[in-house]
Coordinates of C-alpha atoms in Angstrom, one line a residue:
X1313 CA -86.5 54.5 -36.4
X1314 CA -85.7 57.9 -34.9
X1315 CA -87.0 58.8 -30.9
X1316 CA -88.5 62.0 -30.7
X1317 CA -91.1 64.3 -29.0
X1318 CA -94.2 65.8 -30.2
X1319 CA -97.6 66.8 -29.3
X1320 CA -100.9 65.3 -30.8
X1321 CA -104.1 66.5 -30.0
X1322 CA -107.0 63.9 -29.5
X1323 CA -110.5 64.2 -28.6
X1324 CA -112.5 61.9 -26.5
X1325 CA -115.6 61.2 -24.8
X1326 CA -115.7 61.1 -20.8
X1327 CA -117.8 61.1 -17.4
X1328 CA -116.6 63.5 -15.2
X1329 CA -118.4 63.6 -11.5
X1330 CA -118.2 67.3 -10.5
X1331 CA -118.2 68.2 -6.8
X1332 CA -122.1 69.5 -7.6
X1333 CA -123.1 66.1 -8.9
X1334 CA -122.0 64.0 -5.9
X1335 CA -123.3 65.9 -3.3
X1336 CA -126.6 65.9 -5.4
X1337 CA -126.0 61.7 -5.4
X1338 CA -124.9 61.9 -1.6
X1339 CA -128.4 63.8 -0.7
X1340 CA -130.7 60.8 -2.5
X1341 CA -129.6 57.9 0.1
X1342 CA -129.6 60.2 3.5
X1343 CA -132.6 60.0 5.8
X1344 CA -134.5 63.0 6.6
X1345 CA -132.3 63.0 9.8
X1346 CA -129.5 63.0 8.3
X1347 CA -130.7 65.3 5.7
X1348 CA -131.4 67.7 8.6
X1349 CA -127.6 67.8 9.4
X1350 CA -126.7 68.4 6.2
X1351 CA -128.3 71.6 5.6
X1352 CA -127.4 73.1 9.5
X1353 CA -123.9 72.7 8.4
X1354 CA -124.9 74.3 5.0
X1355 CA -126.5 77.0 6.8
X1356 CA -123.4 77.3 9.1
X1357 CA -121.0 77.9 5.8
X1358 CA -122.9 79.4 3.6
X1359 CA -123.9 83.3 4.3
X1360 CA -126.1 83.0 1.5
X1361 CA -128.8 80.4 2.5
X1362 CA -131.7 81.2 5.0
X1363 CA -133.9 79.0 6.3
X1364 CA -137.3 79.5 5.0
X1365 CA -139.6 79.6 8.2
X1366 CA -142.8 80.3 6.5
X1367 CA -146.2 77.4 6.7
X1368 CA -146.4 75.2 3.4
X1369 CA -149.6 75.6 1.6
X1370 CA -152.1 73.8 3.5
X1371 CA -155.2 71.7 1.0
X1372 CA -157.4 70.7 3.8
X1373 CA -160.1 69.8 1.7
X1374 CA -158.3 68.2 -0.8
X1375 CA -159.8 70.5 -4.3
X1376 CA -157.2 72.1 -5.2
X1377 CA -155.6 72.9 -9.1
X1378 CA -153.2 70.6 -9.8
X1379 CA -150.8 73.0 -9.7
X1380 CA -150.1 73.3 -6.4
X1381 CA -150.8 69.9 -5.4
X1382 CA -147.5 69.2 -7.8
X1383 CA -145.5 72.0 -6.0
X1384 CA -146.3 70.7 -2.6
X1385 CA -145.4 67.1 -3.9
X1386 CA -148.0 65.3 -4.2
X1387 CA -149.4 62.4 -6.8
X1388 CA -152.5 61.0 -7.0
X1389 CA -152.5 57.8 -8.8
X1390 CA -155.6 56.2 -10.7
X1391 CA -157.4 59.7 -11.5
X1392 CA -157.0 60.3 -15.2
X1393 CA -157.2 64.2 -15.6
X1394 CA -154.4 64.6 -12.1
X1395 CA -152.2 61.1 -13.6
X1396 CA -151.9 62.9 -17.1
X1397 CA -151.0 65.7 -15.3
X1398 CA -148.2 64.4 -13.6
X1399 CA -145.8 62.4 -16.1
X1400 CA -148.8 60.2 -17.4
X1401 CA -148.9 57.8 -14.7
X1402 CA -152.2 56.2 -14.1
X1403 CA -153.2 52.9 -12.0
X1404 CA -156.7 51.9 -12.2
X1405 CA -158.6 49.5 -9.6
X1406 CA -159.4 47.5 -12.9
X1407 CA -155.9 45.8 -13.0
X1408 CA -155.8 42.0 -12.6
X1409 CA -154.5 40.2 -10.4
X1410 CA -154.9 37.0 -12.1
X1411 CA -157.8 35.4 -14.0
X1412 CA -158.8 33.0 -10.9
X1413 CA -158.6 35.7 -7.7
X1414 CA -161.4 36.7 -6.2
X1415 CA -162.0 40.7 -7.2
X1416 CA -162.8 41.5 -2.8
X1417 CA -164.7 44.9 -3.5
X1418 CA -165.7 45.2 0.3
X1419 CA -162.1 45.7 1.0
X1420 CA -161.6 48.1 -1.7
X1421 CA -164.9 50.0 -0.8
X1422 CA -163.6 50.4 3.2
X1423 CA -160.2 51.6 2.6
X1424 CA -161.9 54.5 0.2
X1425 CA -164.5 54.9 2.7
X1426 CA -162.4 57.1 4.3
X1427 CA -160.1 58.4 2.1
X1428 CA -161.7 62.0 2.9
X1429 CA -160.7 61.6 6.5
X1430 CA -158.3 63.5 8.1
X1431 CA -154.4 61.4 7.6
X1432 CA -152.9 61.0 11.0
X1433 CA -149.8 63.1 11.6
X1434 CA -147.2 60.9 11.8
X1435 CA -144.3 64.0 11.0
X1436 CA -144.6 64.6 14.8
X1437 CA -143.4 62.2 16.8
X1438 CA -140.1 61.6 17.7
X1439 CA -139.0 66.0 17.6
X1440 CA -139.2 65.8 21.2
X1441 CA -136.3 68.1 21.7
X1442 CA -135.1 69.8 25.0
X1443 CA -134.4 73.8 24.7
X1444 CA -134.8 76.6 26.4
X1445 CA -136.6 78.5 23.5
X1446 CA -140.0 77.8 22.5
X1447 CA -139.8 74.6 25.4
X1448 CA -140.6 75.5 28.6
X1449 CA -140.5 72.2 30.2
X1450 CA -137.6 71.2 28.4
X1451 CA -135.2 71.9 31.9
X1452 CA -137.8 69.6 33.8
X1453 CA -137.2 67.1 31.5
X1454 CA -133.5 66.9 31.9
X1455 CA -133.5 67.3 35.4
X1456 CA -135.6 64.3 35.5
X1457 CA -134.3 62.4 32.9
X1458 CA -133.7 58.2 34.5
X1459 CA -130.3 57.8 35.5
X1460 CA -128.2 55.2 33.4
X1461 CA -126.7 51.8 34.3
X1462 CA -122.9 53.5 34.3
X1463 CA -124.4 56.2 36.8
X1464 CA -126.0 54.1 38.8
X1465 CA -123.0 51.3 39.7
X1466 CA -120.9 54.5 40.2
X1467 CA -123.0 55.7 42.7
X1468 CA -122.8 52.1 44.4
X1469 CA -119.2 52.4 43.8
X1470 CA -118.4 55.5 45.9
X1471 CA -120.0 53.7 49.1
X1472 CA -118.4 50.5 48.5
X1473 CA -115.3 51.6 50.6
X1474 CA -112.9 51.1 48.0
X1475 CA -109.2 52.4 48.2
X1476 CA -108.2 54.4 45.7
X1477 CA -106.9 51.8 43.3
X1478 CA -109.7 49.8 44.0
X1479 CA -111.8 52.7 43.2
X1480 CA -109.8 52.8 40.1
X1481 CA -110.5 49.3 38.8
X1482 CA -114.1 49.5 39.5
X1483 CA -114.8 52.5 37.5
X1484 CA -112.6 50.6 34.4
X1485 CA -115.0 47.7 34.9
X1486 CA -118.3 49.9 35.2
X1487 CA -117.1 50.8 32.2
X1488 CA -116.8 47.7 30.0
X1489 CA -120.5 46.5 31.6
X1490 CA -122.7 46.5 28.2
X1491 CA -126.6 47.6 28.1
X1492 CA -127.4 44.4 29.1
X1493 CA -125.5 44.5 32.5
X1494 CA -122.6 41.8 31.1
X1495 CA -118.6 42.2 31.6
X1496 CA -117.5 42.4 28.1
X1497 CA -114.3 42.9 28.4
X1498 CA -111.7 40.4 29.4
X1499 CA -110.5 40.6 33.1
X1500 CA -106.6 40.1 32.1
X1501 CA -106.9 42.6 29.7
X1502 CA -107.8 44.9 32.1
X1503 CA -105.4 43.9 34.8
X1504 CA -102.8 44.2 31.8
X1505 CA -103.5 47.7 31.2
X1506 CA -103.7 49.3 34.7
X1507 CA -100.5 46.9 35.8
X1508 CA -101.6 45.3 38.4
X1509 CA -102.4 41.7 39.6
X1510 CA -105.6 39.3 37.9
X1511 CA -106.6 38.8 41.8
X1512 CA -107.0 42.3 42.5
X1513 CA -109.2 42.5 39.3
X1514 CA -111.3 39.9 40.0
X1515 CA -111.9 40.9 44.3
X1516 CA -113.0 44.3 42.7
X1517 CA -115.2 42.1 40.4
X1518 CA -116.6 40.1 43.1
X1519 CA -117.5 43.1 44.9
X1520 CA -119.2 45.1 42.5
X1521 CA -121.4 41.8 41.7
X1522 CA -123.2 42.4 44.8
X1523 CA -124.5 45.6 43.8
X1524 CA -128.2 46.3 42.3
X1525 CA -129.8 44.9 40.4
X1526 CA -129.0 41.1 41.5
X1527 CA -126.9 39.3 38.7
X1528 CA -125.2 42.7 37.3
X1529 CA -121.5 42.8 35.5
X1530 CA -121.9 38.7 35.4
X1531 CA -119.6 37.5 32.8
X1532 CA -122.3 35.1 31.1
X1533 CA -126.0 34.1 31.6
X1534 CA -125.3 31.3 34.2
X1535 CA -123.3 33.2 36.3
X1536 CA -126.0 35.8 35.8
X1537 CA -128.7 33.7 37.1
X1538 CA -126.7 31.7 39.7
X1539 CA -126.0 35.3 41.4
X1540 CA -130.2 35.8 41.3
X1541 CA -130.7 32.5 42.5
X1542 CA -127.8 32.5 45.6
X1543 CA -129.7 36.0 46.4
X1544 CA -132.8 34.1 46.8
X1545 CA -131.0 31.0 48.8
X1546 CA -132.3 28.5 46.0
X1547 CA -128.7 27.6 44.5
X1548 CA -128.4 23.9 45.3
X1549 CA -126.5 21.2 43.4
X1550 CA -129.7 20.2 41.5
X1551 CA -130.1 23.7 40.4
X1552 CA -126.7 24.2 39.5
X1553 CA -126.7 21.0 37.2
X1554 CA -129.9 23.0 35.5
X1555 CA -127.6 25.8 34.5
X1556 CA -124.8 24.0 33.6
X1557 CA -127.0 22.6 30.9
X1558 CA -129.2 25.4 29.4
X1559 CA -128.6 24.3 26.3
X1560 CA -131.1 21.1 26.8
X1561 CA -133.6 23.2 28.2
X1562 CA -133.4 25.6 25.2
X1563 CA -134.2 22.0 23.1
X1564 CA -137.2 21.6 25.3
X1565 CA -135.0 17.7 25.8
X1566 CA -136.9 17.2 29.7
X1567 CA -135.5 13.6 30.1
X1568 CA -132.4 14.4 29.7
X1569 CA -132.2 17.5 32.4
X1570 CA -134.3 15.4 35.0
X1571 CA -131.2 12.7 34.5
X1572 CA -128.6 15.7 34.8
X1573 CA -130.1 17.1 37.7
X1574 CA -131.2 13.4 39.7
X1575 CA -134.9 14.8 40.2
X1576 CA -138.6 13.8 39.4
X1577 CA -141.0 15.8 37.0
X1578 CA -142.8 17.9 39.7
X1579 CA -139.4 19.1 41.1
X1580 CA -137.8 19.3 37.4
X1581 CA -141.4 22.1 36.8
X1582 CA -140.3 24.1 39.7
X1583 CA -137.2 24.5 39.2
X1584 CA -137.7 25.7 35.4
X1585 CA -140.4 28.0 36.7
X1586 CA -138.0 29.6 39.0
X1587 CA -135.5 30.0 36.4
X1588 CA -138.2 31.8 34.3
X1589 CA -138.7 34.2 37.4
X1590 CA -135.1 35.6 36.7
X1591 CA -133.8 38.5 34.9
X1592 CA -131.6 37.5 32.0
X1593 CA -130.7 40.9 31.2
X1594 CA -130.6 43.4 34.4
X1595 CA -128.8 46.4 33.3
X1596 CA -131.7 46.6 30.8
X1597 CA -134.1 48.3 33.6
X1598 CA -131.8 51.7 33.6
X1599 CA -131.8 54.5 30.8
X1600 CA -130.7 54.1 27.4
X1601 CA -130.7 56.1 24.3
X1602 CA -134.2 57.0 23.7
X1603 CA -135.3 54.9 20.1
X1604 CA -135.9 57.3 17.3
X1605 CA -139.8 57.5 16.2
X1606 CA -139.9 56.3 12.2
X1607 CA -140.9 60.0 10.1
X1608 CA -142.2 58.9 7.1
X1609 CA -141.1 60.5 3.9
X1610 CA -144.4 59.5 1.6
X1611 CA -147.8 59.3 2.8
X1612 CA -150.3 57.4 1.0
X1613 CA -153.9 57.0 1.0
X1614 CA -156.8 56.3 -1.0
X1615 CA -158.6 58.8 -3.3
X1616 CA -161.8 59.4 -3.5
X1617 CA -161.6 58.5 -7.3
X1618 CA -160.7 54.9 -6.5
X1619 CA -156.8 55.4 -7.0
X1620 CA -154.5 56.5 -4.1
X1621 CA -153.0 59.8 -3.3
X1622 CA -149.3 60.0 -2.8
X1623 CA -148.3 63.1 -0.7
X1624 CA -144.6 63.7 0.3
X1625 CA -144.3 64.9 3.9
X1626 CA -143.6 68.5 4.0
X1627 CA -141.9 68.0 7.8
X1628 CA -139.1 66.1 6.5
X1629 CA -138.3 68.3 3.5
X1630 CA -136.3 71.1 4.7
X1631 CA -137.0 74.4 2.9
X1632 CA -133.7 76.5 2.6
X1633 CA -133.8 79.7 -0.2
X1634 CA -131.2 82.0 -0.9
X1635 CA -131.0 85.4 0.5
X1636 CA -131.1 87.6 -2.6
X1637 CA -131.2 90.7 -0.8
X1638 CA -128.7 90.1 1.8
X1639 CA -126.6 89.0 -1.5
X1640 CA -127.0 92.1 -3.0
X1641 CA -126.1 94.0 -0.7
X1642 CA -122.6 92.3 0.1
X1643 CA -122.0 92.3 -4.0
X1644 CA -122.2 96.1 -3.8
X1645 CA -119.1 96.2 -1.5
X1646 CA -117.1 93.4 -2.6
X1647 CA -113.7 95.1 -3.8
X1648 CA -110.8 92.7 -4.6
X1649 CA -111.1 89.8 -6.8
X1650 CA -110.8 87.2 -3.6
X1651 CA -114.0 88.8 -2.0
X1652 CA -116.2 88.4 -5.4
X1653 CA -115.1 84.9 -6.0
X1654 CA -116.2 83.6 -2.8
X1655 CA -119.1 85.2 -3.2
X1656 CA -120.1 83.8 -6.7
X1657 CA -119.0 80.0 -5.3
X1658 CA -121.6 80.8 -2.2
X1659 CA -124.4 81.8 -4.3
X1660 CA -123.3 78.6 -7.1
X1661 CA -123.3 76.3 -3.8
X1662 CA -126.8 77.8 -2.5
X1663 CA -128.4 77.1 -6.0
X1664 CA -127.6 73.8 -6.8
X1665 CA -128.2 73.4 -3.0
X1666 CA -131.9 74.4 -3.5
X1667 CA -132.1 72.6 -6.7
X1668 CA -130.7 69.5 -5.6
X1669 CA -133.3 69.4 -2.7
X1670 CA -136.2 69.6 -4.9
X1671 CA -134.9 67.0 -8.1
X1672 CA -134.7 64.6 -4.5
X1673 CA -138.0 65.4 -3.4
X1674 CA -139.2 64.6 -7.2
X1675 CA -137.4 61.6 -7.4
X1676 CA -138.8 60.5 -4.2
X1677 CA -142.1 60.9 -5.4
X1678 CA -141.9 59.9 -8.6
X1679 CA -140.2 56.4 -7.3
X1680 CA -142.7 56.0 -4.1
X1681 CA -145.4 56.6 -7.0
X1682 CA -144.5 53.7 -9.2
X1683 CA -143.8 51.3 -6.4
X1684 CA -147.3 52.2 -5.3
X1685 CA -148.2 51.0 -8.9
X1686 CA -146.5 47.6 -8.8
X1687 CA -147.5 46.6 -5.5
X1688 CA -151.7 48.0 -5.6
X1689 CA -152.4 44.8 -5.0
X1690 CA -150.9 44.5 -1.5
X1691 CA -152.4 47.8 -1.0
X1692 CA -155.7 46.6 -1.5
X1693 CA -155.7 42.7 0.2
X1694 CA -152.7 42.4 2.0
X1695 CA -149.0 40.8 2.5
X1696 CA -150.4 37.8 0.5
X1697 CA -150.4 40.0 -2.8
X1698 CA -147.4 41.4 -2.6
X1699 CA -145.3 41.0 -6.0
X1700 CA -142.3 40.1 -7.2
X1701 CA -140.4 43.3 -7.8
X1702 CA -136.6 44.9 -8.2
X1703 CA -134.7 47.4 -9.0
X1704 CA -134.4 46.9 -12.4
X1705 CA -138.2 46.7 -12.5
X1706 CA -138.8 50.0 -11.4
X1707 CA -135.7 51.9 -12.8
X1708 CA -137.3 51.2 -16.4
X1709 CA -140.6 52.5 -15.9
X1710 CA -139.3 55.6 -14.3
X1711 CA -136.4 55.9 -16.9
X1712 CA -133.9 56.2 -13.9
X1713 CA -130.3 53.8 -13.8
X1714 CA -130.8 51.0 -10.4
X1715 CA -128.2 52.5 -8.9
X1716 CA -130.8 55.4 -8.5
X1717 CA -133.6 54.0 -7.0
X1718 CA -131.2 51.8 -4.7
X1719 CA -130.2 55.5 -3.3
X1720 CA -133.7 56.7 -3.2
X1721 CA -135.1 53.4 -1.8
X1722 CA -132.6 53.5 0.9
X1723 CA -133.4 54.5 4.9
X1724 CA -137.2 56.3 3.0
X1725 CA -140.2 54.7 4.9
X1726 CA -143.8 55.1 3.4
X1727 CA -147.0 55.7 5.6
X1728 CA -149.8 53.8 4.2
X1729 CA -153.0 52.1 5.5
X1730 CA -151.5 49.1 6.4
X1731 CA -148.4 50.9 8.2
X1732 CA -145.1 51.9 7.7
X1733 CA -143.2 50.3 5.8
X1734 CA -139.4 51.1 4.2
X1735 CA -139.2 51.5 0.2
X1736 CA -136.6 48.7 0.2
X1737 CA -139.8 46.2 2.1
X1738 CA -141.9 46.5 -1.6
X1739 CA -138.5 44.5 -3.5
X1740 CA -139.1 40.9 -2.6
X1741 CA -138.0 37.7 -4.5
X1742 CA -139.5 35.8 -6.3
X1743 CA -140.5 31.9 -5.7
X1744 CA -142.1 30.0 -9.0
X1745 CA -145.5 29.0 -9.1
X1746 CA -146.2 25.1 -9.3
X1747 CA -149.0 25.7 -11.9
X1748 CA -147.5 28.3 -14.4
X1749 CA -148.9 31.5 -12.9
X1750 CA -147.2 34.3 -11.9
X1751 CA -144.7 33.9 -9.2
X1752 CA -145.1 34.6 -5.8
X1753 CA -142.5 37.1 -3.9
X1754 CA -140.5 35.5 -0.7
X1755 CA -142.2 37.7 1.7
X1756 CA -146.0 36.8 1.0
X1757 CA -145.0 33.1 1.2
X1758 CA -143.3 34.0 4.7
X1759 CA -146.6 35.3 5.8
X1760 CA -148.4 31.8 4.4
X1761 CA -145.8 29.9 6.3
X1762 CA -146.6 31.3 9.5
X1763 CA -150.2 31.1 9.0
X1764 CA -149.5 27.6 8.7
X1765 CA -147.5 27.1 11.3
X1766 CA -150.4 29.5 13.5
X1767 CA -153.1 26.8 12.7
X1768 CA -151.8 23.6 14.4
X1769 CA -153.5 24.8 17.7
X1770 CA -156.8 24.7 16.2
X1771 CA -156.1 21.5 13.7
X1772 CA -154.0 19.6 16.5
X1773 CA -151.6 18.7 13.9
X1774 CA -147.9 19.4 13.7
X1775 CA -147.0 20.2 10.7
X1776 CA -143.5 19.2 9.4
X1777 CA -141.2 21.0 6.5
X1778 CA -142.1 18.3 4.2
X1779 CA -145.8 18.7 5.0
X1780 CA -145.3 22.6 4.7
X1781 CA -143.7 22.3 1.2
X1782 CA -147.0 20.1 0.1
X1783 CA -149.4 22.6 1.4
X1784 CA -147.3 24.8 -0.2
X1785 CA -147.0 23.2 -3.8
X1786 CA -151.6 22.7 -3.4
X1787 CA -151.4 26.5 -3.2
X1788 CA -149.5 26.7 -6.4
X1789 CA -146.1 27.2 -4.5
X1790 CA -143.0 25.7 -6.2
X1791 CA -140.7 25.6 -3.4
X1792 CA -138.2 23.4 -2.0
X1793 CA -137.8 22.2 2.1
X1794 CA -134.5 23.8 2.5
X1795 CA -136.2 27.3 1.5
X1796 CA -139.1 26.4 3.5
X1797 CA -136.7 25.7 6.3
X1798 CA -134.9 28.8 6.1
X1799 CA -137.8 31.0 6.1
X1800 CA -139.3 29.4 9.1
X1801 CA -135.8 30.4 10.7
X1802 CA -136.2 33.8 10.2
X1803 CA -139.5 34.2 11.8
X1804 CA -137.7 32.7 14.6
X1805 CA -139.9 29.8 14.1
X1806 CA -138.5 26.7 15.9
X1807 CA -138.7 22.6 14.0
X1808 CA -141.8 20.9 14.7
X1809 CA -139.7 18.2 16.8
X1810 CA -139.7 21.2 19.6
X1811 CA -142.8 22.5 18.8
X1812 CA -143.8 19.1 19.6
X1813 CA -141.9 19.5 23.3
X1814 CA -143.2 22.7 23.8
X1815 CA -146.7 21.3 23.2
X1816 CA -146.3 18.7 25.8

């Protein structure tokens, strides 16, 4: 057979992801902080996006067409004239919850009761910013901002009369000191990497543990707390046996530490109460990073109807539009072919921009909306009826892939009357019911754990994993002691063998 060249033609079928498409994906998981950054560094590039400064429609008394309810994103679910409205979805009280539950219509009738109240304003806290502009006491409150744990041994450091290189160690070991007020870093690596001897390192060391706060850049909790307790003159061989075996005390194991330490059971109390008088951690006193205030993205509340309203938060959406006139004038002078082109990839970025920032906000709402569905019951009575659900689950009612609503689900909290929760809280689990019902998700058999566990100071009794799992299995939960176990674990729960210590 002859070799030879030649050309064939074939056509095929492909998925191409287009720059447009994966920043549209990329907006769906960000947060509405990181959302924020997003669109000042749009605004920074693009010449053709403004900001749009102008007040959202305001419905203060909650009347108006559906119209602009659905432009302003909001959803009201179990009204049949709005639901129809807005893609057909509808969830009505009248949903069971199981043939045998209890239908609780006080509960029901409180949380309507005041549906027509005013929602609190959760969009804002946490935009505390500091500027000149629009903040006059924004200098004031960076002036007087608390000094941090760095600045503060520094400022110990300078008085210390260190020589130069001693100065120079100290400032590499302020350094390395974590929030907590613990040396983190190795001492040889650091007398390694400024070339100089381990017994230089450690004198500097020494030194800089006498500075305030008693027990700060210790290089574990014992030396932490033996630095407290030498401050306070109450380091003595018994005490030192005590925190050379923290361990036992964290196992609640008293005959074994009053053997350790050679005392009786008053002087054994005594010491453990000083112990508690310490500061584990006391570089935690001094400024940190200020935590971030949770911004809901979905508010929900009931409706006067009987349903509940789903409203996105207008504060965390940002509104961007493209300057059409500002566009038309530069069209009129663009000249060469370069000049034009960037112009027509500004105003194709600005679009798909704007457009990607409302399908988001939809797809937010339209997710949030049937969550709200699935889990009405938890809305209603509590953690104790919350469902089984997944991704899957709610990806085929919406008609969207998982992969979707993982993205949307992802760093999006909810405001509703029983807090603020994240989207990802409502997928739970699920544990099989001992009688043939339907199952029960992880987290409401978390909460029936700790109840549990909660009611041995009343009863007296302490209950066991085994006993839990049969209290359990007379509730109609399948579930086996290692689960049971590991539940209790996570809520930091410990065995009733030192719940049994603690008790004594």
């Amino acid at each position: 057979m002859a070799l030879g060249q030649r050309l064939e033609l074939k056509q095929g079928q492909g998925l191409v992801i287009t720059p447009q498409l994966q920043q549209a994906i990329k907006l769906l998981q960000l947060s509405n902080l990181e959302l924020e950054s997003v669109i000042e560094q749009e605004l920074e590039r693009n010449p053709l996006l403004q900001r749009d400064d102008s007040d959202p429609v305001s419905d203060s008394d909650g009347d108006a067409p559906v119209e602009s309810r659905e432009e302003r994103g909001e959803l009201t679910l179990g009204d049949s004239d709005t639901a129809a409205a807005n893609n057909d979805m509808d969830v009505s009280r009248a949903d069971t919850y199981g043939d045998d539950e209890p239908v609780v219509r006080e509960k029901e009738s409180a949380l309507s009761s005041d549906s027509d109240g005013p929602m609190v304003d959760w969009s804002k806290a946490g935009k505390g910013g500091s500027s000149f502009d629009g903040d006059e006491d924004g200098l004031e409150r960076s002036l007087t901002r608390e000094k941090t744990l760095a600045e503060h041994l520094t400022d110990q450091a300078l008085i210390a009369h260190f020589s130069a290189p001693e100065m120079a160690i100290a400032q590499i070991l302020i350094d390395a000191v974590d929030d907590a007020g613990y040396m983190r870093a190795p001492l040889y690596e650091i007398a390694d990497r400024l070339g100089c001897s381990l017994a230089l390192v450690e004198s500097v060391l020494r030194t800089c543990q006498g500075f305030e706060p008693t027990g700060i850049m210790a290089t574990s909790v014992p030396e932490c707390l033996k630095l407290q307790l030498i401050e306070r003159n109450r380091f003595d061989p018994a005490m030192a046996a005590l925190i050379d075996n923290l361990e036992l005390l964290a196992k609640r194991d008293l005959s074994a530490l009053r053997k350790v330490c050679g005392v009786d059971d008053e002087d054994l109390a005594e010491m453990i109460s000083e112990l508690k008088s310490l500061n584990p951690r006391p570089g935690a006193q001094f400024g940190a990073e200020p935590s971030q205030t949770v911004v809901p993205d979905v508010f929900v509340r009931p409706d006067a109807a009987g349903g509940w309203r789903i409203d996105l938060n207008s504060d965390t959406l940002p509104r961007v539009l493209v300057d059409q006139k500002y566009h038309a004038k530069v069209a009129t002078g663009a000249r060469s072919d370069a000049e034009k082109s960037y112009l027509s990839e500004c105003l194709n970025q600005a679009n798909w921009l704007i457009k990607s920032l409302d399908q988001r906000a939809r797809t937010i709402l339209k997710v949030s909306a049937e969550i709200v569905r699935q889990q009405d019951a938890f809305f209603v009575y509590g953690v104790e009826y919350l469902k089984p659900l997944n991704l899957k689950t709610v990806a085929e009612a919406v008609g969207m892939h998982e992969s979707t609503i993982s993205r949307v689900t992802s760093n999006k909290y909810i405001a509703t009357p029983r807090g603020v929760f994240e989207l990802k809280f409502f997928f739970t689990s699920s544990i099989a019911s001992s009688d043939g019902t339907a199952a029960h998700s992880a987290e409401s058999v978390r909460h029936k754990i700790k109840t549990l566990i909660d009611g041995e100071k009343s009863s007296g009794e302490i209950l066991s994993d085994d006993r839990i799992v049969e209290l359990l299995k007379e509730a109609g939960v399948d579930i086996a002691r290692r689960t049971v176990a590991k539940y209790r674990e996570a809520l930091r729960i410990p065995s009733s063998v030192e719940r049994k210590r603690l008790i004594k």
